[in-house]
XYZ file of C-alpha atoms in Angstrom:
620
model
C 38.046 29.523 0.041
C 37.621 26.058 -1.461
C 34.379 24.236 -0.766
C 34.444 21.236 1.537
C 34.227 17.767 0.046
C 31.156 15.817 1.077
C 31.302 12.029 1.025
C 28.130 11.197 2.982
C 24.614 12.588 2.767
C 22.211 11.853 5.612
C 18.639 11.980 4.306
C 15.866 12.215 6.875
C 13.262 9.574 6.034
C 11.820 8.431 9.364
C 8.950 10.871 9.895
C 5.309 9.852 10.182
C 4.098 12.179 7.425
C 1.077 13.144 9.527
C 0.129 16.184 7.436
C -0.039 14.039 4.300
C -2.351 11.339 5.586
C -3.930 9.225 4.232
C -1.270 9.160 1.480
C 1.331 8.300 4.103
C -0.695 5.848 6.144
C 1.191 2.922 4.583
C 3.958 4.762 2.761
C 6.792 6.976 4.074
C 6.492 10.519 2.809
C 9.881 10.457 0.975
C 8.651 7.506 -1.099
C 5.568 9.247 -2.465
C 5.749 9.287 -6.269
C 6.631 12.498 -8.086
C 7.139 12.355 -11.811
C 6.881 8.564 -11.738
C 9.560 7.976 -9.090
C 9.999 8.297 -5.311
C 10.405 11.842 -4.034
C 13.596 10.929 -2.159
C 15.407 10.149 -5.418
C 15.339 13.854 -6.310
C 17.191 14.619 -3.064
C 19.670 11.843 -3.809
C 20.346 13.100 -7.336
C 20.851 16.610 -5.955
C 23.443 15.245 -3.537
C 25.153 13.189 -6.236
C 25.641 16.366 -8.271
C 28.202 17.624 -5.713
C 30.105 14.363 -5.445
C 28.339 12.534 -2.609
C 29.493 8.906 -2.570
C 27.030 7.253 -0.194
C 23.699 7.810 1.522
C 22.458 7.132 5.023
C 18.674 7.167 5.414
C 16.981 6.868 8.786
C 13.720 4.910 8.799
C 10.849 4.310 11.201
C 7.364 4.546 9.685
C 6.801 1.726 7.150
C 10.524 1.003 7.111
C 10.108 -2.074 4.893
C 8.871 0.153 2.075
C 12.421 1.445 1.593
C 13.667 -2.077 0.922
C 10.984 -2.495 -1.724
C 11.792 0.853 -3.314
C 15.560 0.223 -3.285
C 16.025 -3.550 -3.568
C 19.685 -3.079 -4.497
C 20.240 -0.581 -1.671
C 21.870 1.878 -4.028
C 21.088 4.923 -6.117
C 22.992 5.417 -9.385
C 25.883 3.382 -8.033
C 26.017 5.066 -4.614
C 25.300 2.684 -1.714
C 22.419 3.402 0.670
C 22.657 2.487 4.358
C 19.315 2.318 6.157
C 19.374 2.956 9.908
C 16.068 2.026 11.545
C 14.695 3.825 14.598
C 12.349 1.517 16.558
C 11.350 4.653 18.470
C 11.125 7.822 16.409
C 14.054 10.049 17.402
C 13.379 13.294 15.459
C 16.222 15.148 13.725
C 18.765 15.481 16.544
C 18.127 11.968 17.815
C 18.366 10.632 14.275
C 21.746 12.302 13.755
C 23.089 10.901 17.024
C 21.849 7.460 15.996
C 24.155 7.410 12.933
C 27.227 8.774 14.732
C 28.985 5.413 14.544
C 28.635 5.417 10.745
C 30.510 8.717 10.336
C 34.307 9.020 10.138
C 36.004 10.932 12.950
C 36.557 14.263 11.174
C 33.952 13.805 8.483
C 31.641 16.530 7.220
C 28.173 15.395 6.150
C 25.290 16.888 4.215
C 21.923 16.653 5.998
C 18.891 16.776 3.701
C 15.163 16.526 4.479
C 13.672 13.677 2.477
C 10.388 15.470 1.789
C 11.582 18.499 -0.174
C 12.122 19.073 -3.876
C 14.969 21.480 -4.656
C 17.838 22.330 -6.968
C 19.287 25.247 -4.996
C 23.064 25.516 -5.683
C 24.617 23.326 -3.004
C 28.076 24.596 -3.943
C 27.218 27.906 -2.252
C 26.333 26.085 0.954
C 29.595 24.132 0.906
C 31.646 27.273 0.256
C 29.932 29.142 3.095
C 30.539 26.257 5.476
C 34.229 26.125 4.620
C 34.547 29.893 5.084
C 32.747 29.974 8.430
C 34.446 27.052 10.125
C 31.400 26.363 12.333
C 29.950 23.045 13.416
C 26.777 23.643 11.420
C 25.801 25.765 8.417
C 22.166 26.043 7.367
C 20.832 26.852 3.904
C 18.125 29.513 4.260
C 15.601 31.074 1.878
C 14.276 34.634 2.028
C 10.715 33.586 1.287
C 8.554 30.597 2.120
C 5.642 29.396 4.218
C 7.489 29.125 7.561
C 10.061 31.853 8.108
C 11.079 31.160 11.700
C 14.862 31.689 11.554
C 15.774 35.190 12.748
C 18.878 37.042 11.529
C 20.472 40.043 13.236
C 21.946 43.134 11.591
C 25.187 41.238 10.882
C 23.278 38.515 9.049
C 23.913 35.954 11.784
C 21.245 33.672 13.238
C 19.954 35.100 16.518
C 16.833 33.006 17.129
C 14.827 29.946 16.029
C 11.052 29.729 16.332
C 11.183 32.718 18.721
C 12.643 30.462 21.413
C 15.087 33.152 22.564
C 12.852 36.197 22.202
C 15.264 37.878 19.772
C 13.424 38.782 16.548
C 16.468 40.333 14.872
C 15.929 42.368 11.713
C 15.024 39.664 9.202
C 13.193 36.348 9.123
C 14.094 33.479 6.787
C 12.989 29.933 6.049
C 15.220 26.966 6.872
C 15.376 24.899 3.695
C 15.924 21.585 5.467
C 19.427 21.320 3.991
C 22.546 21.820 6.113
C 26.204 20.886 6.440
C 27.234 19.339 9.758
C 30.605 18.435 11.262
C 30.829 15.218 13.225
C 31.856 17.171 16.317
C 28.335 18.630 16.395
C 26.992 15.129 17.001
C 28.904 14.994 20.301
C 26.497 17.607 21.656
C 23.568 15.255 21.204
C 22.220 12.754 23.730
C 21.986 9.064 22.686
C 18.434 7.756 22.489
C 16.824 11.148 23.114
C 13.990 12.059 20.772
C 14.725 15.696 20.032
C 14.709 18.205 17.207
C 17.910 19.978 16.221
C 16.179 23.361 16.594
C 16.389 23.619 20.415
C 19.992 22.408 20.174
C 20.788 25.195 17.719
C 19.010 27.702 19.977
C 21.068 26.577 22.979
C 24.272 26.991 20.957
C 23.327 30.552 20.019
C 22.405 31.355 23.614
C 25.880 30.208 24.683
C 27.775 31.863 21.838
C 26.291 34.319 19.368
C 26.923 33.325 15.768
C 27.815 29.725 16.618
C 25.315 28.384 14.062
C 26.251 29.619 10.591
C 23.943 30.171 7.656
C 23.805 31.301 4.065
C 20.747 32.673 2.277
C 20.330 30.936 -1.085
C 17.348 32.145 -3.085
C 18.471 30.728 -6.420
C 16.869 27.573 -7.733
C 13.635 25.792 -6.900
C 12.511 24.754 -3.438
C 9.236 23.002 -2.665
C 8.023 21.469 0.580
C 5.639 18.525 0.194
C 3.624 19.703 3.167
C 0.022 18.619 2.664
C -2.102 16.769 0.088
C -2.944 19.949 -1.797
C 0.727 20.962 -2.093
C 1.600 17.437 -3.162
C -1.117 17.426 -5.825
C 0.117 20.739 -7.223
C 3.697 19.515 -7.414
C 2.956 16.198 -9.091
C 0.711 17.984 -11.568
C 3.586 20.266 -12.588
C 6.987 18.959 -11.476
C 9.443 21.890 -11.588
C 12.300 21.469 -14.113
C 15.216 20.896 -11.749
C 18.787 21.693 -12.803
C 21.669 20.449 -10.694
C 25.264 21.531 -10.396
C 26.654 22.494 -13.793
C 23.199 23.273 -15.140
C 22.329 19.811 -16.382
C 18.731 18.780 -15.860
C 17.692 16.225 -13.280
C 18.202 12.734 -14.747
C 15.109 10.948 -15.988
C 14.014 7.551 -14.748
C 13.843 4.665 -17.164
C 10.396 3.272 -17.857
C 11.167 0.128 -15.878
C 12.961 1.840 -13.002
C 13.116 -0.444 -9.991
C 12.712 2.494 -7.621
C 9.272 3.477 -8.904
C 6.229 2.817 -6.717
C 3.351 1.748 -8.951
C -0.346 1.506 -8.368
C -1.815 -1.925 -7.909
C -2.119 -4.186 -10.934
C -5.727 -3.958 -12.090
C -8.304 -6.595 -12.579
C -9.671 -4.362 -15.306
C -11.036 -0.875 -15.482
C -14.838 -0.924 -15.319
C -16.704 0.180 -18.379
C -18.021 3.170 -16.459
C -14.506 4.673 -16.282
C -12.710 5.577 -19.484
C -9.310 6.714 -20.647
C -9.827 10.272 -19.416
C -10.368 9.058 -15.861
C -7.298 6.797 -15.875
C -5.090 9.495 -17.399
C -6.274 11.986 -14.778
C -5.453 9.574 -11.938
C -1.976 8.914 -13.336
C -1.276 12.604 -13.799
C -2.536 13.570 -10.357
C -0.593 10.848 -8.559
C 2.553 11.595 -10.534
C 2.714 8.167 -12.147
C 4.237 7.373 -15.504
C 2.014 6.963 -18.538
C 1.126 3.330 -18.998
C 1.056 2.551 -15.276
C -1.847 0.226 -14.634
C -4.622 1.498 -12.405
C -7.607 -0.249 -10.813
C -10.826 1.742 -10.518
C -13.740 0.106 -8.715
C -17.110 1.837 -8.789
C -18.400 2.720 -5.326
C -22.179 2.432 -4.962
C -24.376 3.889 -7.670
C -23.635 7.558 -7.174
C -26.241 10.251 -6.795
C -27.043 13.834 -7.812
C -25.275 13.336 -11.154
C -22.080 12.051 -9.533
C -20.189 8.762 -9.899
C -17.514 7.547 -7.494
C -14.632 5.127 -8.047
C -12.180 3.746 -5.515
C -8.590 3.895 -6.768
C -6.625 0.829 -5.670
C -2.945 1.631 -5.087
C -0.007 -0.410 -3.868
C 1.960 1.349 -1.167
C -1.120 2.463 0.731
C -2.226 5.468 -1.312
C -5.995 5.044 -1.559
C -8.088 7.683 -3.270
C -11.609 8.287 -4.475
C -12.281 9.518 -7.996
C -15.430 11.596 -8.411
C -16.875 12.164 -11.872
C -19.703 14.675 -12.074
C -22.058 15.864 -14.763
C -23.633 19.172 -15.711
C -27.089 18.603 -14.253
C -26.421 20.288 -10.891
C -24.451 23.513 -10.620
C -23.387 22.703 -7.066
C -21.115 19.875 -8.257
C -18.875 22.478 -9.920
C -18.271 24.037 -6.506
C -17.028 20.928 -4.669
C -13.262 21.482 -4.900
C -13.355 25.195 -4.068
C -15.697 24.686 -1.123
C -13.478 21.863 0.178
C -10.447 24.149 0.086
C -12.341 26.894 1.899
C -13.644 24.585 4.635
C -10.193 23.170 5.228
C -8.898 26.717 5.593
C -11.293 27.472 8.460
C -10.454 24.237 10.274
C -13.375 22.059 9.165
C -12.146 18.561 8.314
C -13.149 17.529 4.787
C -11.625 15.093 2.274
C -8.295 16.343 0.961
C -8.470 17.233 -2.724
C -5.524 15.766 -4.638
C -6.483 17.060 -8.054
C -9.317 18.690 -9.998
C -9.905 18.767 -13.746
C -12.911 21.086 -14.201
C -12.913 20.630 -17.977
C -13.336 16.858 -17.713
C -15.305 17.248 -14.475
C -13.081 14.950 -12.426
C -11.890 15.224 -8.823
C -9.413 12.922 -7.068
C -9.785 13.063 -3.310
C -8.953 11.381 -0.035
C -10.454 7.948 0.580
C -12.195 8.144 3.952
C -13.155 4.482 4.111
C -16.631 3.120 4.771
C -17.561 4.225 8.306
C -19.947 7.094 8.913
C -22.276 8.068 11.737
C -25.015 6.046 10.077
C -22.872 2.881 10.067
C -22.395 3.351 13.821
C -26.110 3.864 14.531
C -26.272 0.698 16.668
C -23.048 1.379 18.593
C -23.239 2.145 22.333
C -24.470 5.680 22.973
C -21.235 6.545 24.816
C -19.307 6.031 21.578
C -21.883 7.775 19.404
C -22.234 10.705 21.761
C -18.501 11.412 21.601
C -18.607 11.406 17.800
C -21.665 13.663 17.707
C -19.973 16.068 20.107
C -16.966 16.246 17.787
C -19.267 16.748 14.807
C -21.021 19.616 16.549
C -17.647 21.194 17.292
C -16.841 21.017 13.571
C -20.227 22.458 12.706
C -19.659 25.330 15.115
C -16.605 26.434 13.122
C -18.728 26.680 9.999
C -21.933 28.007 11.541
C -20.161 30.727 13.516
C -18.474 32.264 10.479
C -19.871 35.647 9.524
C -20.688 35.965 5.839
C -18.657 39.168 5.572
C -15.539 37.118 6.310
C -15.925 34.925 3.239
C -13.021 35.154 0.788
C -13.656 37.131 -2.368
C -14.473 34.906 -5.301
C -15.827 31.960 -3.309
C -18.887 30.723 -5.197
C -21.779 29.312 -3.211
C -25.276 28.203 -4.020
C -27.996 30.867 -3.564
C -28.894 31.333 0.089
C -32.068 30.399 1.907
C -34.801 32.932 1.295
C -38.596 32.928 1.238
C -38.616 31.303 -2.204
C -36.332 28.416 -1.225
C -38.304 27.700 1.943
C -41.487 27.757 -0.167
C -39.929 25.318 -2.644
C -39.057 22.913 0.176
C -42.550 22.836 1.628
C -44.115 22.436 -1.835
C -41.639 19.594 -2.459
C -42.957 17.939 0.697
C -46.614 18.454 -0.217
C -46.228 17.115 -3.745
C -43.857 14.163 -3.382
C -44.678 12.958 0.126
C -48.193 14.105 1.015
C -49.776 13.706 -2.418
C -47.702 11.054 -4.226
C -46.739 8.721 -1.364
C -49.479 9.255 1.221
C -52.181 9.988 -1.389
C -53.611 12.906 0.559
C -55.197 15.807 -1.309
C -55.813 18.864 0.842
C -58.969 20.920 0.415
C -58.389 24.467 -0.797
C -59.103 26.111 2.561
C -57.028 23.538 4.386
C -54.114 24.075 2.007
C -54.309 27.856 2.390
C -54.267 27.644 6.184
C -51.299 25.284 6.090
C -49.467 27.591 3.689
C -49.958 30.548 6.030
C -48.577 28.553 8.958
C -45.542 27.369 6.994
C -44.864 30.814 5.547
C -44.783 32.138 9.114
C -42.349 29.344 10.012
C -40.064 30.453 7.179
C -40.318 34.051 8.348
C -39.126 33.066 11.823
C -36.101 31.259 10.367
C -35.287 34.226 8.146
C -35.131 36.380 11.284
C -32.124 34.407 12.572
C -28.548 35.346 11.593
C -27.502 34.131 8.150
C -24.398 31.932 8.285
C -22.864 29.199 6.157
C -24.896 25.998 6.333
C -24.052 22.568 4.958
C -27.733 21.953 4.086
C -27.449 18.155 4.312
C -25.652 17.635 7.601
C -26.934 14.151 8.419
C -25.370 10.890 9.559
C -24.464 9.588 6.098
C -22.556 12.780 5.333
C -20.322 12.575 8.399
C -17.552 10.063 7.798
C -15.483 8.757 10.699
C -11.727 8.474 10.134
C -9.396 7.644 13.034
C -12.253 8.405 15.463
C -12.665 11.918 14.050
C -15.571 13.248 11.950
C -15.006 14.365 8.357
C -17.759 16.186 6.455
C -18.689 15.222 2.894
C -21.306 16.270 0.310
C -20.893 19.933 1.234
C -21.094 21.268 -2.325
C -24.591 22.621 -1.643
C -23.322 24.867 1.161
C -25.051 28.244 1.215
C -26.091 31.106 3.501
C -28.941 30.191 5.819
C -30.074 29.728 9.398
C -27.677 27.778 11.648
C -30.674 25.974 13.113
C -31.291 24.250 9.773
C -28.054 22.248 10.046
C -28.744 21.462 13.689
C -32.129 20.075 12.699
C -30.534 18.043 9.905
C -28.097 16.395 12.307
C -30.145 15.974 15.468
C -33.521 15.112 13.881
C -31.968 12.821 11.289
C -34.501 10.125 10.249
C -31.690 7.693 9.422
C -30.762 7.217 13.087
C -32.384 7.258 16.498
C -31.278 8.888 19.723
C -31.765 7.651 23.282
C -34.158 9.507 25.533
C -32.686 12.921 26.373
C -29.715 12.230 24.073
C -30.793 14.795 21.485
C -31.499 17.401 24.149
C -28.071 16.865 25.735
C -26.348 17.417 22.395
C -28.429 20.497 21.644
C -27.548 21.979 25.039
C -23.895 21.215 24.363
C -24.029 23.115 21.091
C -25.864 26.012 22.731
C -22.886 26.341 25.052
C -19.990 25.952 22.614
C -21.598 28.220 20.028
C -22.013 31.098 22.508
C -25.431 31.706 20.983
C -27.016 35.136 21.303
C -30.321 33.436 22.157
C -31.387 32.245 25.627
C -31.997 28.514 25.871
C -35.796 28.614 25.497
C -35.676 30.719 22.322
C -32.736 28.709 20.994
C -34.737 25.497 21.453
C -37.781 27.055 19.772
C -35.775 27.982 16.672
C -34.286 24.489 16.625
C -37.743 22.882 16.572
C -38.941 25.178 13.788
C -35.866 24.525 11.662
C -36.135 20.783 12.303
C -39.698 20.827 10.991
C -38.567 22.693 7.877
C -35.696 20.276 7.283
C -37.902 17.221 7.805
C -40.360 18.499 5.207
C -37.489 18.773 2.725
C -36.251 15.275 3.579
C -39.719 13.743 3.245
C -40.141 15.375 -0.144
C -36.774 13.976 -1.209
C -37.650 10.459 -0.019
C -40.854 10.511 -2.042
C -39.205 11.968 -5.132
C -36.238 9.577 -5.108
C -38.343 6.581 -4.148
C -41.030 7.020 -6.825
C -39.757 9.332 -9.539
C -36.166 8.106 -9.522
C -37.176 4.508 -8.789
C -34.946 4.166 -5.713
C -37.442 2.492 -3.376
C -35.184 2.111 -0.366
C -35.716 5.826 0.295
C -39.392 5.083 0.973
C -38.325 3.093 4.029
C -37.218 6.332 5.693
C -40.606 8.036 5.385
C -42.084 6.490 8.539
C -39.224 7.534 10.893
C -39.115 10.983 9.290
C -42.838 11.419 9.907
C -42.415 10.312 13.524
C -39.713 12.946 13.965
C -41.899 15.597 12.340
C -44.815 14.713 14.594
C -42.547 14.926 17.652
C -40.975 18.315 16.862
C -44.279 19.933 15.871
C -45.897 18.642 19.060
C -43.051 19.999 21.188
C -43.060 23.310 19.347
C -46.788 23.897 19.790
C -46.754 26.591 17.107
C -47.335 24.333 14.088
C -50.716 22.650 14.742
C -51.687 22.262 11.068
C -48.359 20.702 10.106
C -48.598 18.431 13.151
C -52.063 17.263 12.088
C -50.943 16.676 8.505
C -47.885 14.680 9.603
C -50.156 12.514 11.772
C -52.497 11.900 8.812
C -49.516 10.932 6.676
C -48.335 8.475 9.306
C -51.793 6.929 9.435
C -51.786 6.652 5.639
C -48.435 4.881 5.700
C -49.833 2.378 8.204
C -52.889 1.270 6.209
C -52.651 -2.087 4.511
C -53.029 -1.027 0.891
C -50.160 1.483 1.149
C -47.927 -1.077 2.833
C -48.601 -3.360 -0.101
C -47.938 -0.512 -2.512
C -44.562 0.165 -0.888
C -43.741 -3.528 -0.800
C -44.457 -3.791 -4.513
C -42.233 -0.836 -5.221
C -39.419 -2.386 -3.172
C -39.561 -5.674 -5.026
C -39.817 -4.059 -8.447
C -36.541 -2.197 -8.317
C -33.085 -3.196 -7.190
C -31.926 -1.422 -4.035
C -29.360 1.276 -4.581
C -27.028 2.924 -2.117
C -27.753 6.619 -2.679
C -27.874 9.396 -0.183
C -30.227 12.333 0.116
């Protein structure tokens, strides 16, 4: 049986690319760069290899970007017709919308614009000619979403389990099919609908009415999410079309290539390694100009750069040093958290040798930036943040994947280090209070008992720095950052970090309402009174750590703006120790520290520090 001749290829290009945001916020997914050129051009070249003469591409999201990518409206001499959908119509609706562009008895090739493949299309065409059906789908035996069911005869018997017929084998639909124009008559004009329920209805009416062929030869990649995209652009598979020739290369000045924004100059802080890494990760040709703008001053041996990109593909480049082991864990921890449903920045690429990470740009808004917003708005965001935290804090440690590296967990030694950090850098260095030996011993006994109580709670994964500046807000949803220090510990520690955060204030009863909310959604084993008691103890522990950090960073690291947070942190510590009632010595010491901060000579001391050094935008 001779293969059918295909004149027209319909490439699906109208989708929103939701799974690939923010890369697709201002760029259609099929126009994302791979190997220095738009992804869709690989699909076009694949189609050209079997004699396709023209392309039809449906558009919706950022439709004007296609005109910029294809100013001549052609690809290697083959004309491209763009059919815009003011309202997104999905696959079936998109096909119906181009019906008038198809000849009466024409056969067309339908090709998803977000896949990368060189499977032998000739086998699909031959199978379609042999079957004589309205539609023939190219299937794969393996893949991430095998939802096409085949019966014992090898015929499709179900899609997505819509018909309740599992058959004997499950395959993946490749996103490539051959369609007769008569199939389009089944579709309803203007209806936003996928082809899958249409196929299922056809099978329900007549078994075997949707044909298929399993083609496992060749490459097939779905650009599904930022991680998959980063892997593909880092190692583009060597595609071979038709007679075995390799996929044609783009010229260096190809008009179809989407480039990053023209730079105003790479800052001295970023060198050739950083630029080369960005180009490689984003799949851009060598020599493409990149703009890197340093973001803030960095902290904890990390520097950040915003990558400016035309076409709406913002990214953040993180460069980290060797001072802190936890920085090495960032990418792996991000991948793990994403896997359990905790929203974190997508990681586009990681070069552990050069200590570089390219990640999602989350913008500038965090819970701290919204500290003066109406409580109704803030409360909603805190509720969402607590829901995210619950996913992390409810995970049993025995469910952690093998090989996941974390920082050492909270134990008696770490709790001791935190309280000594507080006593040295806040009590002694900032507040200038020296405790008598007996007084210090009594305080140590009280704080050691506090640590013992926290160690009696279940050990779960904790962020360790879950405060307002580490919760970014993107599209009204919280995204966690600075999680590289995640470790086993008490869940109450993170709750204290978030709800007794010195950077922000809460309205009267606001904190209690949020804590009660978390008590409910977490299905805690503790009754409310005991749950609240553990929260107050953990909040006191966390506040000691924060106060130590403010003193250390403000004086030792000469970042005086951190000293401004000491007063509100002390007020919080005084409040939680008073409410707890079980930490009288810590309560008394926090009150003495507050009094010391209020005396005139210390205010002058802090003022002098603040005028001596330039303010920096670091985070604890």
